Short mmCIF file of C-alpha atoms and ligand atoms in Angstrom, two decimals:
data_model
loop_
_atom_site.label_atom_id
_atom_site.label_comp_id
_atom_site.label_asym_id
_atom_site.label_seq_id
_atom_site.Cartn_x
_atom_site.Cartn_y
_atom_site.Cartn_z
CA UNK A 25 10.50 12.93 -61.23
CA UNK A 26 6.56 12.93 -61.08
CA UNK A 27 5.30 15.82 -59.20
CA UNK A 28 1.21 17.18 -59.34
CA UNK A 29 -0.11 20.21 -57.40
CA UNK A 30 -3.46 21.05 -57.47
CA UNK A 31 -4.25 19.23 -60.28
CA UNK A 32 -7.62 19.18 -61.24
CA UNK A 33 -10.03 18.40 -64.72
CA UNK A 34 -12.95 19.20 -64.79
CA UNK A 35 -15.80 18.42 -67.40
CA UNK A 36 -18.53 21.33 -67.38
CA UNK A 37 -19.42 21.17 -63.12
CA UNK A 38 -18.76 17.83 -62.88
CA UNK A 39 -14.72 16.90 -61.26
CA UNK A 40 -13.21 14.23 -62.38
CA UNK A 41 -10.02 15.13 -60.92
CA UNK A 42 -10.07 17.60 -58.09
CA UNK A 43 -7.29 19.63 -57.06
CA UNK A 44 -4.53 16.10 -56.54
CA UNK A 45 -0.98 16.84 -55.54
CA UNK A 46 1.40 14.00 -55.19
CA UNK A 47 5.36 12.92 -55.35
CA UNK A 48 6.96 10.26 -56.81
CA UNK A 49 10.52 9.83 -56.62
CA UNK A 50 13.12 7.90 -58.71
CA UNK A 51 12.73 4.31 -58.60
CA UNK A 52 9.60 4.31 -57.18
CA UNK A 53 6.89 2.31 -58.16
CA UNK A 54 3.26 3.85 -57.14
CA UNK A 55 0.04 2.11 -57.72
CA UNK A 56 -3.13 3.90 -58.17
CA UNK A 57 -5.88 2.56 -57.33
CA UNK A 58 -9.30 3.13 -57.53
CA UNK A 59 -12.72 1.87 -58.03
CA UNK A 60 -14.02 2.60 -62.03
CA UNK A 61 -14.32 6.33 -62.54
CA UNK A 62 -12.08 7.43 -59.73
CA UNK A 63 -10.03 9.45 -61.91
CA UNK A 64 -7.31 7.36 -62.77
CA UNK A 65 -7.16 7.37 -65.99
CA UNK A 66 -7.97 10.96 -66.23
CA UNK A 67 -4.67 12.11 -63.84
CA UNK A 68 -2.26 9.52 -65.90
CA UNK A 69 -3.72 11.54 -69.43
CA UNK A 70 -2.35 14.67 -68.24
CA UNK A 71 0.54 13.31 -66.79
CA UNK A 72 1.36 12.06 -70.22
CA UNK A 73 0.15 14.88 -71.63
CA UNK A 74 -2.83 13.95 -74.05
CA UNK A 75 -5.25 16.08 -71.65
CA UNK A 76 -4.57 19.62 -70.88
CA UNK A 77 -5.64 19.87 -67.01
CA UNK A 78 -8.10 22.64 -66.01
CA UNK A 79 -5.81 23.86 -63.37
CA UNK A 80 -2.71 23.19 -61.18
CA UNK A 81 0.30 21.60 -62.51
CA UNK A 82 2.19 18.54 -63.34
CA UNK A 83 5.99 17.76 -64.12
CA UNK A 84 8.25 15.01 -65.45
CA UNK A 85 11.11 14.68 -64.91
CA UNK A 86 11.44 18.08 -64.54
CA UNK A 87 9.81 19.33 -67.23
CA UNK A 88 5.95 20.91 -66.85
CA UNK A 89 3.79 18.51 -68.86
CA UNK A 90 2.11 22.35 -70.83
CA UNK A 91 4.85 24.56 -70.93
CA UNK A 92 7.68 22.35 -71.83
CA UNK A 93 5.11 19.00 -73.74
CA UNK A 94 8.51 17.95 -76.19
CA UNK A 95 10.51 17.86 -73.15
CA UNK A 96 8.46 15.88 -70.78
CA UNK A 97 7.13 13.90 -73.49
CA UNK A 98 10.55 12.45 -74.37
CA UNK A 99 11.15 11.14 -70.55
CA UNK A 100 8.14 9.34 -70.58
CA UNK A 101 6.66 6.47 -71.77
CA UNK A 102 2.57 6.21 -71.63
CA UNK A 103 0.63 2.85 -71.87
CA UNK A 104 -2.82 4.28 -72.73
CA UNK A 105 -6.02 1.89 -71.64
CA UNK A 106 -7.27 -0.52 -73.72
CA UNK A 107 -5.36 -1.57 -76.74
CA UNK A 108 -2.88 0.95 -79.52
CA UNK A 109 -4.58 2.64 -81.73
CA UNK A 110 -3.39 1.21 -85.46
CA UNK A 111 -5.06 -1.73 -85.20
CA UNK A 112 -4.58 -2.23 -89.04
CA UNK A 113 -1.23 -2.29 -88.71
CA UNK A 114 0.69 -5.02 -88.19
CA UNK A 115 3.16 -5.56 -85.27
CA UNK A 116 6.37 -4.35 -86.89
CA UNK A 117 4.73 -1.43 -88.48
CA UNK A 118 3.59 -0.16 -85.34
CA UNK A 119 6.90 -0.29 -83.73
CA UNK A 120 8.29 0.63 -86.90
CA UNK A 121 5.68 3.89 -86.32
CA UNK A 122 6.36 4.12 -82.60
CA UNK A 123 10.47 4.56 -83.19
CA UNK A 124 10.19 7.13 -86.54
CA UNK A 125 8.15 8.75 -83.65
CA UNK A 126 10.71 8.49 -80.78
CA UNK A 127 13.30 9.52 -83.09
CA UNK A 128 15.10 6.31 -83.06
CA UNK A 129 18.13 6.03 -85.35
CA UNK A 130 20.48 2.71 -86.81
CA UNK A 131 22.18 0.58 -84.16
CA UNK A 132 20.09 2.05 -81.25
CA UNK A 133 17.17 1.65 -82.66
CA UNK A 134 17.93 -2.10 -83.67
CA UNK A 135 18.90 -2.77 -80.14
CA UNK A 136 15.65 -1.33 -78.97
CA UNK A 137 13.64 -2.58 -80.94
CA UNK A 138 15.30 -6.03 -80.59
CA UNK A 139 14.67 -5.55 -76.44
CA UNK A 140 11.40 -4.16 -76.30
CA UNK A 141 10.27 -7.50 -79.11
CA UNK A 142 12.41 -9.70 -76.58
CA UNK A 143 10.81 -8.57 -73.76
CA UNK A 144 7.96 -8.50 -74.53
CA UNK A 145 7.95 -12.29 -76.39
CA UNK A 146 6.41 -10.43 -79.77
CA UNK A 147 8.48 -13.04 -82.27
CA UNK A 148 5.96 -14.63 -82.93
CA UNK A 149 3.17 -12.48 -84.72
CA UNK A 150 5.78 -9.54 -86.13
CA UNK A 151 4.01 -9.74 -88.81
CA UNK A 152 0.51 -9.87 -87.70
CA UNK A 153 -1.98 -6.61 -87.86
CA UNK A 154 -2.64 -5.67 -83.80
CA UNK A 155 -6.30 -6.00 -84.87
CA UNK A 156 -6.18 -9.63 -85.09
CA UNK A 157 -3.98 -9.90 -81.81
CA UNK A 158 -5.35 -11.52 -78.89
CA UNK A 159 -6.30 -8.95 -76.02
CA UNK A 160 -3.35 -10.79 -74.83
CA UNK A 161 -1.16 -10.01 -76.68
CA UNK A 162 -2.20 -6.73 -78.09
CA UNK A 163 -1.60 -5.07 -74.28
CA UNK A 164 2.31 -6.37 -75.00
CA UNK A 165 1.85 -4.52 -77.71
CA UNK A 166 1.28 -1.69 -75.99
CA UNK A 167 3.89 -1.99 -73.47
CA UNK A 168 6.75 -2.54 -75.82
CA UNK A 169 5.58 0.72 -77.47
CA UNK A 170 5.67 2.59 -74.47
CA UNK A 171 9.08 1.44 -73.37
CA UNK A 172 10.87 0.94 -76.76
CA UNK A 173 12.71 4.61 -76.26
CA UNK A 174 13.43 3.64 -72.36
CA UNK A 175 12.06 5.91 -70.78
CA UNK A 176 12.86 7.14 -67.56
CA UNK A 177 9.49 7.26 -66.55
CA UNK A 178 6.61 5.01 -67.50
CA UNK A 179 2.61 6.04 -66.82
CA UNK A 180 0.99 2.28 -67.18
CA UNK A 181 -2.82 2.85 -67.51
CA UNK A 182 -4.11 -0.84 -66.21
CA UNK A 183 -1.03 -2.53 -67.47
CA UNK A 184 -2.42 -6.21 -66.69
CA UNK A 185 -5.85 -5.22 -67.20
CA UNK A 186 -7.34 -9.01 -69.74
CA UNK A 187 -4.37 -10.80 -69.52
CA UNK A 188 -4.56 -14.43 -67.85
CA UNK A 189 -2.87 -15.06 -64.68
CA UNK A 190 -0.19 -16.21 -66.63
CA UNK A 191 0.44 -13.18 -68.76
CA UNK A 192 -0.33 -11.10 -65.93
CA UNK A 193 2.53 -12.46 -63.94
CA UNK A 194 4.49 -11.99 -66.64
CA UNK A 195 4.02 -8.33 -67.05
CA UNK A 196 4.27 -7.94 -63.41
CA UNK A 197 7.76 -9.46 -63.73
CA UNK A 198 8.92 -7.16 -65.82
CA UNK A 199 7.37 -4.51 -64.40
CA UNK A 200 9.23 -5.34 -61.22
CA UNK A 201 12.84 -5.29 -63.40
CA UNK A 202 12.16 -2.27 -64.84
CA UNK A 203 11.35 -0.91 -61.72
CA UNK A 204 15.64 -0.45 -60.65
CA UNK A 205 16.13 2.21 -63.23
CA UNK A 206 12.80 3.68 -64.09
CA UNK A 207 9.50 5.59 -61.97
CA UNK A 208 6.99 3.89 -62.73
CA UNK A 209 3.17 4.71 -61.90
CA UNK A 210 0.39 1.88 -62.32
CA UNK A 211 -2.96 2.18 -62.28
CA UNK A 212 -5.41 -1.02 -61.34
CA UNK A 213 -8.12 -1.89 -59.44
CA UNK A 214 -6.52 -5.05 -58.74
CA UNK A 215 -5.61 -5.08 -55.31
CA UNK A 216 -2.59 -8.25 -55.05
CA UNK A 217 -1.46 -6.25 -58.21
CA UNK A 218 -0.20 -4.11 -55.62
CA UNK A 219 1.77 -6.72 -53.73
CA UNK A 220 2.97 -7.51 -56.07
CA UNK A 221 4.79 -4.80 -57.85
CA UNK A 222 3.91 -1.35 -55.59
CA UNK A 223 5.87 -0.24 -53.26
CA UNK A 224 3.71 2.45 -52.79
CA UNK A 225 -0.31 2.62 -53.21
CA UNK A 226 -2.45 5.83 -53.31
CA UNK A 227 -5.90 5.12 -53.00
CA UNK A 228 -8.42 7.97 -54.84
CA UNK A 229 -11.99 8.03 -55.14
CA UNK A 230 -14.28 10.83 -56.24
CA UNK A 231 -11.42 12.74 -58.38
CA UNK A 232 -9.27 12.67 -54.34
CA UNK A 233 -6.76 10.78 -52.70
CA UNK A 234 -7.84 9.29 -49.70
CA UNK A 235 -5.03 7.22 -48.90
CA UNK A 236 -0.98 7.41 -49.38
CA UNK A 237 1.50 4.66 -47.76
CA UNK A 238 2.78 1.36 -48.46
CA UNK A 239 1.42 -1.43 -49.13
CA UNK A 240 1.71 -2.79 -45.13
CA UNK A 241 0.89 0.32 -43.87
CA UNK A 242 -2.51 0.43 -45.51
CA UNK A 243 -2.58 -3.48 -44.11
CA UNK A 244 -2.21 -1.70 -40.61
CA UNK A 245 -5.44 -0.34 -40.90
CA UNK A 246 -7.28 -3.73 -41.34
CA UNK A 247 -8.96 -5.43 -38.69
CA UNK A 248 -7.54 -8.86 -39.48
CA UNK A 249 -4.36 -6.82 -38.88
CA UNK A 250 -2.38 -9.42 -36.35
CA UNK A 251 -5.50 -11.25 -36.25
CA UNK A 252 -5.16 -15.07 -36.53
CA UNK A 253 -7.21 -17.71 -38.29
CA UNK A 254 -7.33 -21.36 -38.57
CA UNK A 255 -9.53 -24.36 -39.37
CA UNK A 256 -10.79 -26.76 -36.64
CA UNK A 257 -12.13 -30.31 -37.18
CA UNK A 258 -14.65 -29.56 -34.46
CA UNK A 259 -15.46 -25.63 -34.45
CA UNK A 260 -17.53 -25.43 -30.91
CA UNK A 261 -14.00 -27.37 -29.10
CA UNK A 262 -11.77 -24.06 -30.75
CA UNK A 263 -13.86 -21.42 -29.46
CA UNK A 264 -14.28 -22.88 -26.35
CA UNK A 265 -9.92 -23.00 -26.19
CA UNK A 266 -9.75 -19.50 -27.62
CA UNK A 267 -12.48 -17.55 -25.23
CA UNK A 268 -9.85 -18.37 -22.27
CA UNK A 269 -7.03 -16.72 -24.19
CA UNK A 270 -7.47 -13.03 -22.66
CA UNK A 271 -5.46 -10.86 -25.03
CA UNK A 272 -8.27 -12.19 -27.81
CA UNK A 273 -10.97 -8.90 -27.88
CA UNK A 274 -13.15 -11.05 -30.53
CA UNK A 275 -13.80 -14.54 -32.11
CA UNK A 276 -15.88 -15.03 -35.79
CA UNK A 277 -15.95 -17.96 -37.94
CA UNK A 278 -16.51 -17.82 -41.41
CA UNK A 279 -19.87 -18.86 -42.68
CA UNK A 280 -18.71 -20.07 -46.52
CA UNK A 281 -15.66 -22.79 -45.15
CA UNK A 282 -15.77 -22.90 -40.95
CA UNK A 283 -12.24 -20.84 -41.00
CA UNK A 284 -12.09 -19.27 -37.20
CA UNK A 285 -10.43 -15.99 -36.60
CA UNK A 286 -9.95 -13.96 -33.84
CA UNK A 287 -9.02 -10.60 -33.16
CA UNK A 288 -6.32 -9.04 -30.45
CA UNK A 289 -7.02 -6.68 -28.07
CA UNK A 290 -5.51 -3.47 -29.52
CA UNK A 291 -1.84 -3.88 -29.25
CA UNK A 292 -1.22 -7.70 -28.62
CA UNK A 293 0.26 -10.77 -29.95
CA UNK A 294 -2.02 -13.14 -29.73
CA UNK A 295 -0.57 -16.09 -31.93
CA UNK A 296 1.62 -17.81 -29.74
CA UNK A 297 -1.27 -18.03 -27.15
CA UNK A 298 -3.74 -19.41 -29.75
CA UNK A 299 -1.44 -21.80 -30.49
CA UNK A 300 -0.60 -22.67 -27.17
CA UNK A 301 -4.49 -22.88 -26.17
CA UNK A 302 -5.47 -25.07 -28.80
CA UNK A 303 -2.66 -27.54 -28.33
CA UNK A 304 -3.62 -27.27 -24.38
CA UNK A 305 -7.08 -28.61 -24.55
CA UNK A 306 -5.84 -30.96 -27.58
CA UNK A 307 -8.15 -29.60 -30.22
CA UNK A 308 -7.24 -30.74 -33.83
CA UNK A 309 -6.80 -27.89 -35.95
CA UNK A 310 -4.74 -26.74 -39.06
CA UNK A 311 -3.46 -24.04 -41.25
CA UNK A 312 -2.61 -21.68 -38.08
CA UNK A 313 -1.63 -18.04 -39.41
CA UNK A 314 -1.14 -15.01 -38.46
CA UNK A 315 -2.57 -12.24 -40.81
CA UNK A 316 -1.12 -9.24 -42.71
CA UNK A 317 -4.08 -7.21 -42.99
CA UNK A 318 -6.82 -7.80 -45.55
CA UNK A 319 -6.34 -4.47 -48.78
CA UNK A 320 -10.10 -5.35 -49.93
CA UNK A 321 -11.20 -4.47 -46.52
CA UNK A 322 -9.25 -1.29 -46.28
CA UNK A 323 -9.93 -0.65 -50.06
CA UNK A 324 -13.36 -0.84 -49.49
CA UNK A 325 -13.31 1.39 -45.69
CA UNK A 326 -11.47 4.27 -47.13
CA UNK A 327 -13.33 4.38 -51.03
CA UNK A 328 -16.83 3.98 -49.38
CA UNK A 329 -17.37 7.01 -48.53
CA UNK A 330 -16.94 8.48 -51.82
CA UNK A 331 -19.55 6.31 -53.62
CA UNK A 332 -22.16 9.46 -54.25
CA UNK A 333 -19.19 10.67 -55.90
CA UNK A 334 -19.18 7.55 -58.32
CA UNK A 335 -22.33 7.13 -59.33
CA UNK A 336 -22.12 9.20 -62.11
CA UNK A 337 -20.12 6.56 -64.64
P1 ADP B 18 -11.02 5.72 -63.55
O1 ADP B 18 -9.43 6.02 -64.89
O2 ADP B 18 -10.60 5.94 -62.10
O3 ADP B 18 -11.54 4.37 -63.90
P2 ADP B 18 -11.42 8.19 -65.61
O4 ADP B 18 -10.63 9.15 -65.07
O5 ADP B 18 -11.80 7.56 -66.39
O6 ADP B 18 -11.76 7.15 -63.85
O7 ADP B 18 -13.10 8.96 -65.18
C1 ADP B 18 -12.81 9.73 -64.11
C2 ADP B 18 -14.44 10.69 -63.93
O8 ADP B 18 -14.62 11.33 -65.09
C3 ADP B 18 -15.59 9.45 -64.56
O9 ADP B 18 -16.79 9.73 -63.68
C4 ADP B 18 -15.83 9.84 -65.83
O10 ADP B 18 -17.05 9.32 -66.50
C5 ADP B 18 -15.28 11.08 -66.07
N1 ADP B 18 -15.03 11.09 -67.51
C6 ADP B 18 -14.13 11.10 -67.85
N2 ADP B 18 -13.49 11.53 -69.42
C7 ADP B 18 -14.75 12.32 -69.48
C8 ADP B 18 -15.53 13.32 -70.42
N3 ADP B 18 -14.15 13.10 -71.35
N4 ADP B 18 -16.44 14.05 -70.25
C9 ADP B 18 -16.84 13.28 -69.30
N5 ADP B 18 -16.86 12.49 -68.40
C10 ADP B 18 -15.50 12.23 -68.46
#
């Protein structure tokens, strides 16, 4: 549904996007993850046909974004970063304008407008100028515009940026509900978002792809993967009990909340042994948890090497 081949954007002698190649299959939600200045927006703008690549190519629904721009744009809904342009229009005028641009007519036009207004809960603000709306509503208006023609491909640049936690949740639910019949790329710097909506994540930094994996595969790269953590009334006692578990490689105590984490030796499972050791020694503990791995740590490790390139932003 989406494919890039050696897609590159240079500004003068600075390379913002550096020969990026990836494919997204139908029905996939791909998270584009990276620190500020990584090249996420630039890549999305090239896919959406708003920015010409310096070299390389991209196709959307089989159409080359440079050679067949109309066909590619027809298949695609794009939410740029920030607020919708045309801030002086009210919401109804803006959506009517998008419906015109998209060539929606008659019954289909009414159905699509009703659907977008309902999905994004815009009923109460239809007559309000976009400039006067809260950041959250501006984002929702932008999303309504992006999905209005029911495109097969959605490219959403930081769709939950500026939303409060409830609004974030609503937009994530919306994205999940659309994922059934659409191919979606979302960019984000929020790791929780990757968990909530993405089946696959590409980590980019310094204009390059540094990882391309499922969230679970990324977590498996974390040193916390398969670690066991717990809180104990008496930390010393708990550490003593854990020291007797042969499969534990290391024990750490978080200085902030005294939470203890035990790291297994490679390939070992320690959850049951930890529980048994604590009970045997009569240690009072709570919140014994098996860790899946920490995406924030994996993200930091993977992107740290590219820090030099980001210094420019
Ligand atoms: P992200 O979306 O990941 O935060 P961007 O794609 O916006 O990153 O930017 C990637 C890099 O390209 C940044 O270093 C940014 O400063 C640079 N950049 C973006 N637009 C321009 C431009 N018009 N001229 C020069 N440099 C730009």
